[in-house]
XYZ file of N, CA and C in Angstrom:
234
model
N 110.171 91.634 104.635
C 109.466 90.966 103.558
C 108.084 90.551 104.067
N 107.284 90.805 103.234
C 105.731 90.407 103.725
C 105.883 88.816 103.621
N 105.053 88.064 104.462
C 105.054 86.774 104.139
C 104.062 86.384 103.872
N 102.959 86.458 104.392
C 101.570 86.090 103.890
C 100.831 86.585 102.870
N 99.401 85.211 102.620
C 99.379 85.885 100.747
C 98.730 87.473 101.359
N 97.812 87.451 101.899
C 96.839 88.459 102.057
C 97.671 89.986 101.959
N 98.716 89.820 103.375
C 99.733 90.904 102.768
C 99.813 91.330 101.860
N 100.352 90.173 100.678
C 101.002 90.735 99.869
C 100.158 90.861 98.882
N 99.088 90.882 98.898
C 97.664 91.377 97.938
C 97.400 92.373 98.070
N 97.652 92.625 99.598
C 96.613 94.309 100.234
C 97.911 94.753 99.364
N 99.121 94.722 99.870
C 100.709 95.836 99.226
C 99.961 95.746 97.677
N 100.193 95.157 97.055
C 100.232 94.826 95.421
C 98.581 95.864 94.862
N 98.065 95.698 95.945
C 96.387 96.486 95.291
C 96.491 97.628 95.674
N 97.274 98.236 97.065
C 97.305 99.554 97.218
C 98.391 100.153 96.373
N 99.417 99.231 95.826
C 100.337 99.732 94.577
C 100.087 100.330 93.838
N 98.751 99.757 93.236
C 98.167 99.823 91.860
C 96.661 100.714 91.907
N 96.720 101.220 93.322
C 95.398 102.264 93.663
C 94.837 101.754 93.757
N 94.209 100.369 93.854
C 92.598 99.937 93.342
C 91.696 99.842 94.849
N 91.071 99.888 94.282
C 89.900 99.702 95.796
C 90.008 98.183 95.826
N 88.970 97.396 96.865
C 88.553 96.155 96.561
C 87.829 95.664 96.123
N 86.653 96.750 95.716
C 86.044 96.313 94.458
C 86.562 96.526 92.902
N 87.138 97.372 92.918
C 87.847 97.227 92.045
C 88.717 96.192 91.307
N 89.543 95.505 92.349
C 90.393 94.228 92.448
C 89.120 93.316 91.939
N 88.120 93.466 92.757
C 87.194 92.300 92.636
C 86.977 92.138 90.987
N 86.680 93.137 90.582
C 85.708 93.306 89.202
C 87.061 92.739 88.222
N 88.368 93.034 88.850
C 89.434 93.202 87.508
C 89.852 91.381 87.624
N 89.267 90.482 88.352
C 89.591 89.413 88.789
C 88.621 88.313 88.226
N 87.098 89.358 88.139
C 86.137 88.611 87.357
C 85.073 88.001 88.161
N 85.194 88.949 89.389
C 83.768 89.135 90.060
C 83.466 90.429 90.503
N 81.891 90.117 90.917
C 81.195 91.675 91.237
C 81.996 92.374 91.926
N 81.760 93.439 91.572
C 82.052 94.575 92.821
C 82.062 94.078 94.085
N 80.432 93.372 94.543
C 79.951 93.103 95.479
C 80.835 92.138 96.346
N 81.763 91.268 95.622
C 83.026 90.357 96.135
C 83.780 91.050 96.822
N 83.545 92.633 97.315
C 84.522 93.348 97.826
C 84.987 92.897 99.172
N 83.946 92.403 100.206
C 84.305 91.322 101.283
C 85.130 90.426 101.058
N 84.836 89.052 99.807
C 85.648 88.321 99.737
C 87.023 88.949 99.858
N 87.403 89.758 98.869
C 88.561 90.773 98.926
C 89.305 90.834 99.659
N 88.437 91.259 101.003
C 88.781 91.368 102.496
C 88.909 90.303 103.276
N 88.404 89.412 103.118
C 88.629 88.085 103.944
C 90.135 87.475 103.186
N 90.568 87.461 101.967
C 91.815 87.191 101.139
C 93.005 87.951 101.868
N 92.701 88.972 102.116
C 93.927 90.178 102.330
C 93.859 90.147 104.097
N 92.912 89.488 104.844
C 93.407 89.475 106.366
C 93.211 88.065 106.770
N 93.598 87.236 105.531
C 94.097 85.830 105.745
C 92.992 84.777 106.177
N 91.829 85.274 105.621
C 90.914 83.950 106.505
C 90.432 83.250 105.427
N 90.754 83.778 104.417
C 89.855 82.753 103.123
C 91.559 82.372 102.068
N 91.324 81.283 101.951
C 92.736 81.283 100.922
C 92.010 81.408 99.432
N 92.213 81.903 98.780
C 91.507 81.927 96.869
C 91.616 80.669 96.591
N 90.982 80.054 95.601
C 91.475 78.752 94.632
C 92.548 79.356 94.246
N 93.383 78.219 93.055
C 94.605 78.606 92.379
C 94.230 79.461 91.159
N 92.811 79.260 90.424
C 92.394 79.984 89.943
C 92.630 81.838 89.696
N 92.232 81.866 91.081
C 92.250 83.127 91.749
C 93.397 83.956 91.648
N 94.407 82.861 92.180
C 96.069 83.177 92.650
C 96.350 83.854 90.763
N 96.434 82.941 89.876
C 97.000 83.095 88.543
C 96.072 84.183 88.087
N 95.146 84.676 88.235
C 94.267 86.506 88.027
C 95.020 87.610 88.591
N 95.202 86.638 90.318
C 95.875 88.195 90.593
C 97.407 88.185 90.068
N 98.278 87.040 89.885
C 99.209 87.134 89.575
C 99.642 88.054 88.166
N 98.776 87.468 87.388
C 98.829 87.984 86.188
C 98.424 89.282 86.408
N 97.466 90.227 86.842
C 97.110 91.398 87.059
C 98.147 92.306 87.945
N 98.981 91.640 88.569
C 99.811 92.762 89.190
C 101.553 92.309 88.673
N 101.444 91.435 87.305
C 102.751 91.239 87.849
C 103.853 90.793 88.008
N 103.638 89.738 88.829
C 103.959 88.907 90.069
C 103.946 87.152 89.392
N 104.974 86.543 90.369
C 104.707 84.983 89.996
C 103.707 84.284 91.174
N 103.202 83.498 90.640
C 102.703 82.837 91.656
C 103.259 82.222 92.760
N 104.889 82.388 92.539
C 105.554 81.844 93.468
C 105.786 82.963 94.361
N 105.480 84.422 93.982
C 105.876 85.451 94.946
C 105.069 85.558 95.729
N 103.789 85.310 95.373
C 102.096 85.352 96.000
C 102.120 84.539 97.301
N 102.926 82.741 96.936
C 102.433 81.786 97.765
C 103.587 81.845 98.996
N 105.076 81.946 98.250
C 105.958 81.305 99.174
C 106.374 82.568 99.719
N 107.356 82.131 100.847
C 107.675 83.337 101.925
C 108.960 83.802 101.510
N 109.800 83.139 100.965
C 111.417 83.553 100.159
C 111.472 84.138 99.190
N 110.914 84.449 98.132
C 110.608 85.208 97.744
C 110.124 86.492 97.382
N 111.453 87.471 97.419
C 110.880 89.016 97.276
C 110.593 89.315 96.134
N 109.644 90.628 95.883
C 109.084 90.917 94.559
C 110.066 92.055 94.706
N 110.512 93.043 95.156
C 111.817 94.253 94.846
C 112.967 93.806 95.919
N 113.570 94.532 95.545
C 115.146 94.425 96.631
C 114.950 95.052 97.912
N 113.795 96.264 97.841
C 113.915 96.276 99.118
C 112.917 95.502 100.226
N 112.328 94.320 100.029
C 111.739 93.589 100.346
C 112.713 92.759 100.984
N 114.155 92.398 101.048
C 114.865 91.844 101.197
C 114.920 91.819 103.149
């Protein structure tokens, strides 16, 4: 099971094909946020909660699958 958010952003965005600008733009910033992106997904920036409930809603997912570590999103995550 992935435990961290960033993990489980990079899994959830390469799911869904997207680049990180892509993610960026579908989240409701520039392209150019494609760094931020990257700092989210190798754990050095945490999002506001803001953030969390975009990507949640865009892939999905509860916000509780995003934050906490017990929580699997499939069975074989188990």
């Amino acid at each position: 099971m992935i435990r961290r958010l960033g993990g489980k952003i990079r899994r959830l965005r390469q799911r869904d094909q997207l680049s990180q600008a892509d993610l960026a733009r579908r989240i409701g910033f520039s392209k150019r946020s494609r760094g931020y992106i990257s700092e989210i997904e190798n754990d050095k920036k945490t999002p506001p909660a803001e953030v969390i409930v975009r990507l949640a809603l865009l892939f999905g997912v509860s916000t509780d699958y995003l934050l906490r570590d017990d929580i699997p999103m499939m069975a074989d995550e188990d």
